[in-house]
Short mmCIF file of N, CA and C in Angstrom, two decimals:
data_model
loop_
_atom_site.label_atom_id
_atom_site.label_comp_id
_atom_site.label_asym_id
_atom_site.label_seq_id
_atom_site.Cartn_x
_atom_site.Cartn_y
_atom_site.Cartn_z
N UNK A 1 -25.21 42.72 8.25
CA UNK A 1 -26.44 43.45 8.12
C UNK A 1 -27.08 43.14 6.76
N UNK A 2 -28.47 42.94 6.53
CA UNK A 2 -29.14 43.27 5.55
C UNK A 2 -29.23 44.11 4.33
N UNK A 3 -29.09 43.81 3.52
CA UNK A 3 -28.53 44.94 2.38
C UNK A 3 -29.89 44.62 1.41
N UNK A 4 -30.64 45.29 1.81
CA UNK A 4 -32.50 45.06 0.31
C UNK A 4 -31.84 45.45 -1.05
N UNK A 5 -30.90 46.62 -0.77
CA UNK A 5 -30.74 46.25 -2.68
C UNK A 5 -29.78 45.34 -3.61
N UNK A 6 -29.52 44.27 -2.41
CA UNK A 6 -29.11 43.31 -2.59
C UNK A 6 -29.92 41.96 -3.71
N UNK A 7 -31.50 42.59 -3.04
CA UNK A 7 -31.98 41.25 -3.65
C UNK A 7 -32.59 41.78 -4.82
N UNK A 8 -32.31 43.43 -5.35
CA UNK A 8 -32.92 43.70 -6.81
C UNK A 8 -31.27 43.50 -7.55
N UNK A 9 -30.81 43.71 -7.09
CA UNK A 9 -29.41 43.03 -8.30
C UNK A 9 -29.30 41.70 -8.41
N UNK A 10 -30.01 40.54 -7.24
CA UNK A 10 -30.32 39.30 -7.46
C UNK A 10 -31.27 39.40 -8.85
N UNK A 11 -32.37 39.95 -8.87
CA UNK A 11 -33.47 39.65 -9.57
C UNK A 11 -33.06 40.40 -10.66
N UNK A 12 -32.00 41.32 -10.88
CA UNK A 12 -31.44 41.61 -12.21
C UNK A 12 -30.78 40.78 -12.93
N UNK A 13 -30.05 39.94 -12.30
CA UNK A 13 -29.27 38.76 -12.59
C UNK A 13 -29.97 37.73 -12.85
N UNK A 14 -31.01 36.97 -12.22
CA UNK A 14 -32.29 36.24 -12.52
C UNK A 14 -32.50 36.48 -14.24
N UNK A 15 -33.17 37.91 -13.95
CA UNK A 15 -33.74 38.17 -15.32
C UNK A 15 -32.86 38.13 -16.60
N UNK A 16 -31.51 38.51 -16.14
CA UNK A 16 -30.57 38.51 -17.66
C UNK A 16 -30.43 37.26 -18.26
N UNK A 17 -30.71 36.23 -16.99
CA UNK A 17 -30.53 35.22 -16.93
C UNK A 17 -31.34 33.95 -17.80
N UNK A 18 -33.04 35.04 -17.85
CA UNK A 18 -33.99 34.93 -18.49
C UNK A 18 -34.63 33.68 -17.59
N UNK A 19 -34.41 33.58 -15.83
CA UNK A 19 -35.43 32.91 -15.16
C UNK A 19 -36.46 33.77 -14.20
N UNK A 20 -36.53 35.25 -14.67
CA UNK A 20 -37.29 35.69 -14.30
C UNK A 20 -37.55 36.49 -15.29
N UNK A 21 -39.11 37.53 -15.49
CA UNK A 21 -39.11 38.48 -16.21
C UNK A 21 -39.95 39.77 -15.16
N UNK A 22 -40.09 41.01 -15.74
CA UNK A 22 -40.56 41.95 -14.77
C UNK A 22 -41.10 42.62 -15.80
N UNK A 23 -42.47 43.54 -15.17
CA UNK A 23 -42.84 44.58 -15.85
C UNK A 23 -42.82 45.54 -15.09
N UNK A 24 -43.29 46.72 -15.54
CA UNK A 24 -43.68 47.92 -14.58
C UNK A 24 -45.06 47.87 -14.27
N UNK A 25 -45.50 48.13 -13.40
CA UNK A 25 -46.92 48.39 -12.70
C UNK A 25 -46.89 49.90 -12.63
N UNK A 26 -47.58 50.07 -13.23
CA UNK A 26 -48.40 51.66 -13.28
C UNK A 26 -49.73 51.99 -12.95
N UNK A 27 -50.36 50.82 -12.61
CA UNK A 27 -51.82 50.94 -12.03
C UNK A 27 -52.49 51.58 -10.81
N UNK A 28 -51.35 51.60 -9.76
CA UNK A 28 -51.35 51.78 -8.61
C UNK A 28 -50.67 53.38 -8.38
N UNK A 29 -51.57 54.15 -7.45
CA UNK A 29 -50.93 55.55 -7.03
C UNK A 29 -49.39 55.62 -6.37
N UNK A 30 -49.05 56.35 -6.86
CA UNK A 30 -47.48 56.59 -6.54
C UNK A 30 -46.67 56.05 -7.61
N UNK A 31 -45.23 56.34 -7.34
CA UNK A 31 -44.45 55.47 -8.03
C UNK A 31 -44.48 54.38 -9.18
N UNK A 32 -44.59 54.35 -10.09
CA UNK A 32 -44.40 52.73 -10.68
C UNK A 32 -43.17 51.88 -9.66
N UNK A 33 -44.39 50.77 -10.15
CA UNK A 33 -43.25 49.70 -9.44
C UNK A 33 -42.82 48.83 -10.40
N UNK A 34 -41.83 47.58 -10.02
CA UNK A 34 -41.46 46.40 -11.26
C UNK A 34 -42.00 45.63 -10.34
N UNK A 35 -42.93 44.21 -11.20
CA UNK A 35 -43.34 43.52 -10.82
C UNK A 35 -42.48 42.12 -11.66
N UNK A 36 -42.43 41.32 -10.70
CA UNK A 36 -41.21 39.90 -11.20
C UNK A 36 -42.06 38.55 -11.18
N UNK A 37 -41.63 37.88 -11.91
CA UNK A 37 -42.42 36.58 -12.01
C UNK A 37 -41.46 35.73 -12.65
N UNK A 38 -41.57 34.18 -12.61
CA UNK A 38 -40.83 33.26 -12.68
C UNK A 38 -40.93 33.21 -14.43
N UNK A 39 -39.95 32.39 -14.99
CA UNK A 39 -40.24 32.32 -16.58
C UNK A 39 -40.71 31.15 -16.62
N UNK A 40 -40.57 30.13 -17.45
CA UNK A 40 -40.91 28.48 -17.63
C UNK A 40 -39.23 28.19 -17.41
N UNK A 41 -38.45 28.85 -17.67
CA UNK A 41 -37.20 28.80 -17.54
C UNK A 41 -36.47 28.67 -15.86
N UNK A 42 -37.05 29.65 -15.42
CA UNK A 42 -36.98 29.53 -14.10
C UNK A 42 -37.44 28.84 -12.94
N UNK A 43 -38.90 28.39 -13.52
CA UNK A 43 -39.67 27.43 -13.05
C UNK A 43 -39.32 25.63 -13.12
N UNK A 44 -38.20 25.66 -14.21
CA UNK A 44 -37.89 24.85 -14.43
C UNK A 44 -36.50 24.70 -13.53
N UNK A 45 -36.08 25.75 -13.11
CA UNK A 45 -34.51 25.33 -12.50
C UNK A 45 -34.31 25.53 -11.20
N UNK A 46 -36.22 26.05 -10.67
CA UNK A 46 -36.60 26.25 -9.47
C UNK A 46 -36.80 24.66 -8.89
N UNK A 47 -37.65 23.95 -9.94
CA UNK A 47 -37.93 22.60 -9.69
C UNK A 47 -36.55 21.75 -9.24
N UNK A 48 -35.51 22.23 -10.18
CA UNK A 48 -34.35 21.15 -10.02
C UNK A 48 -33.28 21.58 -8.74
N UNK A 49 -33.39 22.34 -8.36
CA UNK A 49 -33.03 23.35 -7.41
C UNK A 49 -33.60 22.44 -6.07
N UNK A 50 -34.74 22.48 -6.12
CA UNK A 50 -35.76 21.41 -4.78
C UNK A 50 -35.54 20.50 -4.95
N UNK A 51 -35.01 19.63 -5.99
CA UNK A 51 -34.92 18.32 -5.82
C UNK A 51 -33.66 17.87 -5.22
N UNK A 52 -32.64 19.14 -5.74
CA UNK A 52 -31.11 19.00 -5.41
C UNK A 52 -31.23 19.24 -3.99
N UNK A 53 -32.02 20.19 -3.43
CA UNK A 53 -32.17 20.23 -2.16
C UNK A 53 -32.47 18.89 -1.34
N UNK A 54 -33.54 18.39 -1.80
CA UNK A 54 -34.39 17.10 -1.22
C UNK A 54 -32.84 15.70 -0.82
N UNK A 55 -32.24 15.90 -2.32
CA UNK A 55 -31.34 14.98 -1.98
C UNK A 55 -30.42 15.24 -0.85
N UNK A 56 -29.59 16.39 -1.17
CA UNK A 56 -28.93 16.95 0.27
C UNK A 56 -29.19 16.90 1.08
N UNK A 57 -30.60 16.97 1.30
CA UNK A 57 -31.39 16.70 2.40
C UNK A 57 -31.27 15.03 2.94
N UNK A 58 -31.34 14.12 1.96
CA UNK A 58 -31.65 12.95 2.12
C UNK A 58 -30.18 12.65 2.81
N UNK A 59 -29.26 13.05 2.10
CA UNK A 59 -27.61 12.30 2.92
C UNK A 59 -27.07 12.90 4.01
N UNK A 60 -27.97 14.32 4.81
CA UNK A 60 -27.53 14.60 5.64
C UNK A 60 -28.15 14.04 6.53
N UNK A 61 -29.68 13.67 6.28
CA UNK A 61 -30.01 12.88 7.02
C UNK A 61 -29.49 11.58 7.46
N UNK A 62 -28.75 10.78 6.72
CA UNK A 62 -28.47 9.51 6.86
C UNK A 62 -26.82 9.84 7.16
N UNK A 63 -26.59 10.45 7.09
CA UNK A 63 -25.18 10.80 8.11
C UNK A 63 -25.14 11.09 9.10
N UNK A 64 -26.57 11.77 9.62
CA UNK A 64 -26.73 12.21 11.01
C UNK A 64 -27.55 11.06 11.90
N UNK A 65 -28.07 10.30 11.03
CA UNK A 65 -28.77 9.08 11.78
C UNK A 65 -27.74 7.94 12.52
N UNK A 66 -28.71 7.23 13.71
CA UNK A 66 -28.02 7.29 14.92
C UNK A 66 -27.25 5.51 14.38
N UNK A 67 -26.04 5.26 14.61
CA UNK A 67 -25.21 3.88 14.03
C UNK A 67 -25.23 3.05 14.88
N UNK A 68 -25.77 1.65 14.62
CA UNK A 68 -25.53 0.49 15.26
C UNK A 68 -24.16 -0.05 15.88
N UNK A 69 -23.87 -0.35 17.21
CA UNK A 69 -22.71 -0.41 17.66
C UNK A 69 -22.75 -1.99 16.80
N UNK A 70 -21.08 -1.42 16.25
CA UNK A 70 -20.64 -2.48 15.77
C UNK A 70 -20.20 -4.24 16.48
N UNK A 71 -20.72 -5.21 15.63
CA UNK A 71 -20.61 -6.30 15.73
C UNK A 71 -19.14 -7.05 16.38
N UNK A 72 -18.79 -7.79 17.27
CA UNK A 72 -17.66 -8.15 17.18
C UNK A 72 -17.08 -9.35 16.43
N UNK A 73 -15.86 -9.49 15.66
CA UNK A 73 -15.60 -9.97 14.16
C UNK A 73 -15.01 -11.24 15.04
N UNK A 74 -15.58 -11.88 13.85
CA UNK A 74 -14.90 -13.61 14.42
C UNK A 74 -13.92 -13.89 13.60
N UNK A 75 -12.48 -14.64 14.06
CA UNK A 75 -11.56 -14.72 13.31
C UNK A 75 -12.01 -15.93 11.44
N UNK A 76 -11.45 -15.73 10.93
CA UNK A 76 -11.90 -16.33 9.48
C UNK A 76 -10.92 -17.38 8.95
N UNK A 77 -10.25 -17.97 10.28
CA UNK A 77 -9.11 -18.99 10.02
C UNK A 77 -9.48 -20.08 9.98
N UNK A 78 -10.97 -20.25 9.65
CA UNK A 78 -11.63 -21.78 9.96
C UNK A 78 -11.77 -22.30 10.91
N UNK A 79 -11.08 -21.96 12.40
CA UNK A 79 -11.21 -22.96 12.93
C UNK A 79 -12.11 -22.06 14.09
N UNK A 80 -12.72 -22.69 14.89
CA UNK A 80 -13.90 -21.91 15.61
C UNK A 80 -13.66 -20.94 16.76
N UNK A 81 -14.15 -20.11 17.09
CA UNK A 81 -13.49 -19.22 18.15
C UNK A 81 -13.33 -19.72 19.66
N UNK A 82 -12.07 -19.40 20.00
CA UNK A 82 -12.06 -20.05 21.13
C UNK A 82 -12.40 -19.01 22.19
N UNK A 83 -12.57 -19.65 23.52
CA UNK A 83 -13.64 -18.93 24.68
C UNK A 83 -12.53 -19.06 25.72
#
């Protein structure tokens, strides 16, 4: 099951982390809320994060791509294959 206050102890951890930061929003009726945003820090390890993805991406692709049935091997004793 889904656990939501799962993903504010994520974003507590983020922030200690200093790849996110938060303020409070008090503008709005009701409640204050915290509002979260990426740092340059985070933005930066968000980037490397996608690229690490992209690659993973790239070798699962080429592991899952479809293999040429293999060639049959000619003996390498010099002398020519016989029929």
């Amino acid at each position: 099951a889904f656990d939501p206050s799962a993903i504010y102890r994520h974003l507590r951890q983020l922030e200690a982390a200093g790849l996110v930061s938060s303020i409070w929003d008090t503008a709005t009726n009701g409640p204050a809320r915290r509002v979260y945003s990426l740092t340059f820090a985070g933005e930066l390890f968000l980037g490397a994060w996608a690229e690490g993805m992209k690659a993973l991406q790239a070798l699962i692709d080429q592991a899952m791509a479809p293999r040429s049935a293999p060639t049959a091997a000619t003996p390498d004793d010099g002398d020519p294959p016989t029929t």
